[in-house]
PDB file of C-alpha atoms in Angstrom:
ATOM      1  CA  MET P   1       0.000   0.000   0.000  1.00  0.00           C
ATOM      2  CA  ALA P   2       2.841   2.401   0.819  1.00  0.00           C
ATOM      3  CA  PHE P   3       4.503   1.628  -2.523  1.00  0.00           C
ATOM      4  CA  ASP P   4       1.232   2.337  -4.368  1.00  0.00           C
ATOM      5  CA  LEU P   5       0.602   5.606  -2.559  1.00  0.00           C
ATOM      6  CA  PHE P   6       4.119   7.031  -2.591  1.00  0.00           C
ATOM      7  CA  GLY P   7       4.811   5.739  -6.099  1.00  0.00           C
ATOM      8  CA  GLY P   8       1.435   6.938  -7.337  1.00  0.00           C
ATOM      9  CA  THR P   9       2.034  10.381  -5.902  1.00  0.00           C
ATOM     10  CA  VAL P  10       5.223  10.676  -7.942  1.00  0.00           C
ATOM     11  CA  VAL P  11       3.779   9.071 -11.082  1.00  0.00           C
ATOM     12  CA  ASN P  12       0.707  11.323 -11.023  1.00  0.00           C
ATOM     13  CA  ALA P  13       3.029  14.311 -11.383  1.00  0.00           C
ATOM     14  CA  THR P  14       4.673  13.037 -14.577  1.00  0.00           C
ATOM     15  CA  ARG P  15       3.778  14.205 -18.065  1.00  0.00           C
ATOM     16  CA  SER P  16       3.388  10.665 -19.355  1.00  0.00           C
ATOM     17  CA  ALA P  17       0.824   9.807 -16.673  1.00  0.00           C
ATOM     18  CA  LYS P  18      -1.008  13.075 -17.304  1.00  0.00           C
ATOM     19  CA  ARG P  19      -1.197  12.297 -21.021  1.00  0.00           C
ATOM     20  CA  ARG P  20      -2.463   8.781 -20.311  1.00  0.00           C
ATOM     21  CA  PHE P  21      -5.053   9.679 -17.693  1.00  0.00           C
ATOM     22  CA  HIS P  22      -6.301  12.762 -19.559  1.00  0.00           C
ATOM     23  CA  ARG P  23      -6.308  11.369 -23.091  1.00  0.00           C
ATOM     24  CA  PRO P  24      -9.299  12.083 -25.325  1.00  0.00           C
ATOM     25  CA  GLY P  25     -12.414  10.243 -24.272  1.00  0.00           C
ATOM     26  CA  ARG P  26     -11.706  10.398 -20.547  1.00  0.00           C
ATOM     27  CA  SER P  27     -14.488  12.166 -18.657  1.00  0.00           C
ATOM     28  CA  ARG P  28     -14.881  13.628 -15.197  1.00  0.00           C
ATOM     29  CA  LEU P  29     -16.723  10.437 -14.306  1.00  0.00           C
ATOM     30  CA  HIS P  30     -13.639   8.368 -15.228  1.00  0.00           C
ATOM     31  CA  HIS P  31     -11.478  10.559 -13.005  1.00  0.00           C
ATOM     32  CA  PHE P  32     -13.942  10.450 -10.113  1.00  0.00           C
ATOM     33  CA  ALA P  33     -14.193   6.658 -10.423  1.00  0.00           C
ATOM     34  CA  PHE P  34     -10.389   6.405 -10.232  1.00  0.00           C
ATOM     35  CA  VAL P  35     -10.432   8.374  -6.979  1.00  0.00           C
ATOM     36  CA  ALA P  36     -13.421   6.476  -5.563  1.00  0.00           C
ATOM     37  CA  ALA P  37     -11.737   3.132  -6.302  1.00  0.00           C
ATOM     38  CA  HIS P  38      -9.005   3.975  -3.798  1.00  0.00           C
ATOM     39  CA  VAL P  39     -10.539   2.134  -0.868  1.00  0.00           C
ATOM     40  CA  GLN P  40      -7.260   1.714   1.013  1.00  0.00           C
ATOM     41  CA  PRO P  41      -8.652   3.553   4.059  1.00  0.00           C
ATOM     42  CA  PHE P  42     -11.079   0.667   4.544  1.00  0.00           C
ATOM     43  CA  ALA P  43      -8.299  -1.885   4.084  1.00  0.00           C
ATOM     44  CA  LEU P  44      -6.401  -0.116   6.864  1.00  0.00           C
ATOM     45  CA  ALA P  45      -9.492  -0.199   9.081  1.00  0.00           C
ATOM     46  CA  LEU P  46      -9.722  -3.928   8.471  1.00  0.00           C
ATOM     47  CA  LEU P  47      -6.041  -4.700   8.984  1.00  0.00           C
ATOM     48  CA  VAL P  48      -4.503  -2.093  11.313  1.00  0.00           C
ATOM     49  CA  PRO P  49      -5.547  -2.039  14.975  1.00  0.00           C
ATOM     50  CA  GLY P  50      -6.464   1.476  16.038  1.00  0.00           C
ATOM     51  CA  PHE P  51      -7.286   2.695  12.524  1.00  0.00           C
ATOM     52  CA  GLY P  52     -11.048   2.532  12.864  1.00  0.00           C
ATOM     53  CA  TRP P  53     -13.915   2.505  10.427  1.00  0.00           C
ATOM     54  CA  ILE P  54     -14.787   6.097  11.306  1.00  0.00           C
ATOM     55  CA  SER P  55     -11.257   7.188  10.458  1.00  0.00           C
ATOM     56  CA  ALA P  56     -11.481   5.283   7.183  1.00  0.00           C
ATOM     57  CA  GLY P  57     -14.828   6.853   6.348  1.00  0.00           C
ATOM     58  CA  VAL P  58     -13.614  10.357   7.141  1.00  0.00           C
ATOM     59  CA  VAL P  59     -10.465   9.981   5.019  1.00  0.00           C
ATOM     60  CA  HIS P  60     -12.406   8.482   2.101  1.00  0.00           C
ATOM     61  CA  ALA P  61     -15.138  11.131   2.324  1.00  0.00           C
ATOM     62  CA  LEU P  62     -12.544  13.920   2.377  1.00  0.00           C
ATOM     63  CA  THR P  63     -10.882  12.370  -0.665  1.00  0.00           C
ATOM     64  CA  LEU P  64     -14.154  12.164  -2.593  1.00  0.00           C
ATOM     65  CA  ALA P  65     -15.239  15.672  -1.588  1.00  0.00           C
ATOM     66  CA  GLY P  66     -11.881  17.060  -2.674  1.00  0.00           C
ATOM     67  CA  ALA P  67     -12.155  15.256  -6.009  1.00  0.00           C
ATOM     68  CA  VAL P  68     -15.597  16.737  -6.617  1.00  0.00           C
ATOM     69  CA  CYS P  69     -14.276  20.237  -5.846  1.00  0.00           C
ATOM     70  CA  VAL P  70     -11.407  19.842  -8.298  1.00  0.00           C
ATOM     71  CA  LEU P  71     -13.558  18.298 -11.022  1.00  0.00           C
ATOM     72  CA  ILE P  72     -16.255  20.978 -10.915  1.00  0.00           C
ATOM     73  CA  ALA P  73     -13.787  23.877 -10.771  1.00  0.00           C
ATOM     74  CA  PRO P  74     -13.191  25.824 -13.971  1.00  0.00           C
ATOM     75  CA  ALA P  75     -10.155  24.497 -15.837  1.00  0.00           C
ATOM     76  CA  ASP P  76      -7.966  27.503 -15.019  1.00  0.00           C
ATOM     77  CA  LEU P  77      -8.690  27.115 -11.284  1.00  0.00           C
ATOM     78  CA  ARG P  78      -8.247  23.355 -10.905  1.00  0.00           C
ATOM     79  CA  ARG P  79      -4.619  23.531  -9.785  1.00  0.00           C
ATOM     80  CA  PRO P  80      -5.176  26.045  -6.954  1.00  0.00           C
ATOM     81  CA  VAL P  81      -8.381  24.256  -5.957  1.00  0.00           C
ATOM     82  CA  ALA P  82      -6.480  20.932  -5.805  1.00  0.00           C
ATOM     83  CA  PHE P  83      -3.835  22.476  -3.553  1.00  0.00           C
ATOM     84  CA  ALA P  84      -6.508  24.089  -1.370  1.00  0.00           C
ATOM     85  CA  VAL P  85      -8.545  20.916  -0.939  1.00  0.00           C
ATOM     86  CA  SER P  86      -5.403  18.896  -0.235  1.00  0.00           C
ATOM     87  CA  ALA P  87      -4.316  21.324   2.486  1.00  0.00           C
ATOM     88  CA  LEU P  88      -7.792  21.513   4.018  1.00  0.00           C
ATOM     89  CA  ALA P  89      -8.396  17.762   3.830  1.00  0.00           C
ATOM     90  CA  ILE P  90      -4.999  16.951   5.341  1.00  0.00           C
ATOM     91  CA  THR P  91      -5.715  19.358   8.176  1.00  0.00           C
ATOM     92  CA  ALA P  92      -9.169  17.872   8.738  1.00  0.00           C
ATOM     93  CA  ALA P  93      -7.944  14.279   8.526  1.00  0.00           C
ATOM     94  CA  THR P  94      -5.030  14.765  10.897  1.00  0.00           C
ATOM     95  CA  THR P  95      -6.974  16.729  13.490  1.00  0.00           C
ATOM     96  CA  SER P  96     -10.439  15.157  13.490  1.00  0.00           C
ATOM     97  CA  VAL P  97      -9.888  11.411  13.792  1.00  0.00           C
ATOM     98  CA  ALA P  98      -7.688   9.265  15.985  1.00  0.00           C
ATOM     99  CA  VAL P  99      -5.027   7.383  14.061  1.00  0.00           C
ATOM    100  CA  PRO P 100      -2.163   5.370  15.557  1.00  0.00           C
ATOM    101  CA  GLY P 101       1.338   6.697  14.954  1.00  0.00           C
ATOM    102  CA  GLU P 102       2.484   4.106  12.424  1.00  0.00           C
ATOM    103  CA  PRO P 103      -0.133   4.826   9.715  1.00  0.00           C
ATOM    104  CA  ALA P 104      -0.243   8.584  10.400  1.00  0.00           C
ATOM    105  CA  TRP P 105       1.465   9.152   7.024  1.00  0.00           C
ATOM    106  CA  PHE P 106      -1.382   7.495   5.147  1.00  0.00           C
ATOM    107  CA  ALA P 107      -4.038  10.222   4.926  1.00  0.00           C
ATOM    108  CA  PRO P 108      -1.669  13.055   3.949  1.00  0.00           C
ATOM    109  CA  VAL P 109      -0.092  10.988   1.166  1.00  0.00           C
ATOM    110  CA  LEU P 110      -3.458   9.806  -0.175  1.00  0.00           C
ATOM    111  CA  LEU P 111      -4.809  13.352  -0.060  1.00  0.00           C
ATOM    112  CA  ILE P 112      -1.865  14.590  -2.129  1.00  0.00           C
ATOM    113  CA  LYS P 113      -1.828  11.684  -4.592  1.00  0.00           C
ATOM    114  CA  LEU P 114      -5.417  11.776  -5.744  1.00  0.00           C
ATOM    115  CA  PRO P 115      -5.917  15.502  -6.437  1.00  0.00           C
ATOM    116  CA  ALA P 116      -2.630  15.383  -8.378  1.00  0.00           C
ATOM    117  CA  HIS P 117      -4.197  12.720 -10.606  1.00  0.00           C
ATOM    118  CA  LEU P 118      -7.035  15.094 -11.465  1.00  0.00           C
ATOM    119  CA  LEU P 119      -4.781  17.804 -12.907  1.00  0.00           C
ATOM    120  CA  PRO P 120      -4.123  17.551 -16.634  1.00  0.00           C
ATOM    121  CA  GLU P 121      -0.811  18.569 -18.166  1.00  0.00           C
ATOM    122  CA  ARG P 122      -0.929  22.089 -19.546  1.00  0.00           C
TER     123      ARG P 122
END
């Protein structure tokens, strides 16, 4: 999971990934589905003691809400909106739910990775 999230964060910033994910025929629904398919918070709730279902739900909901904000923003505002929702969601995730120390990195990395996916190459 760490490899996917850290690696995906880096890959989502590359031009080749941007071209692939934002090729013709890809809609906002495709991009939202990609974000929604990231159910790792629930895997953590299942496998990591102390990372509860409420924490998983909050992190996933913040991720989906941030994706919606980015996807409905006008094209010229998507980048600042993505940074804003990442900062706000990271703050909310790290201050509103109890998470054990070991997986404390998880929410911030996920909340950076997925909005980055939503930004096309200019």
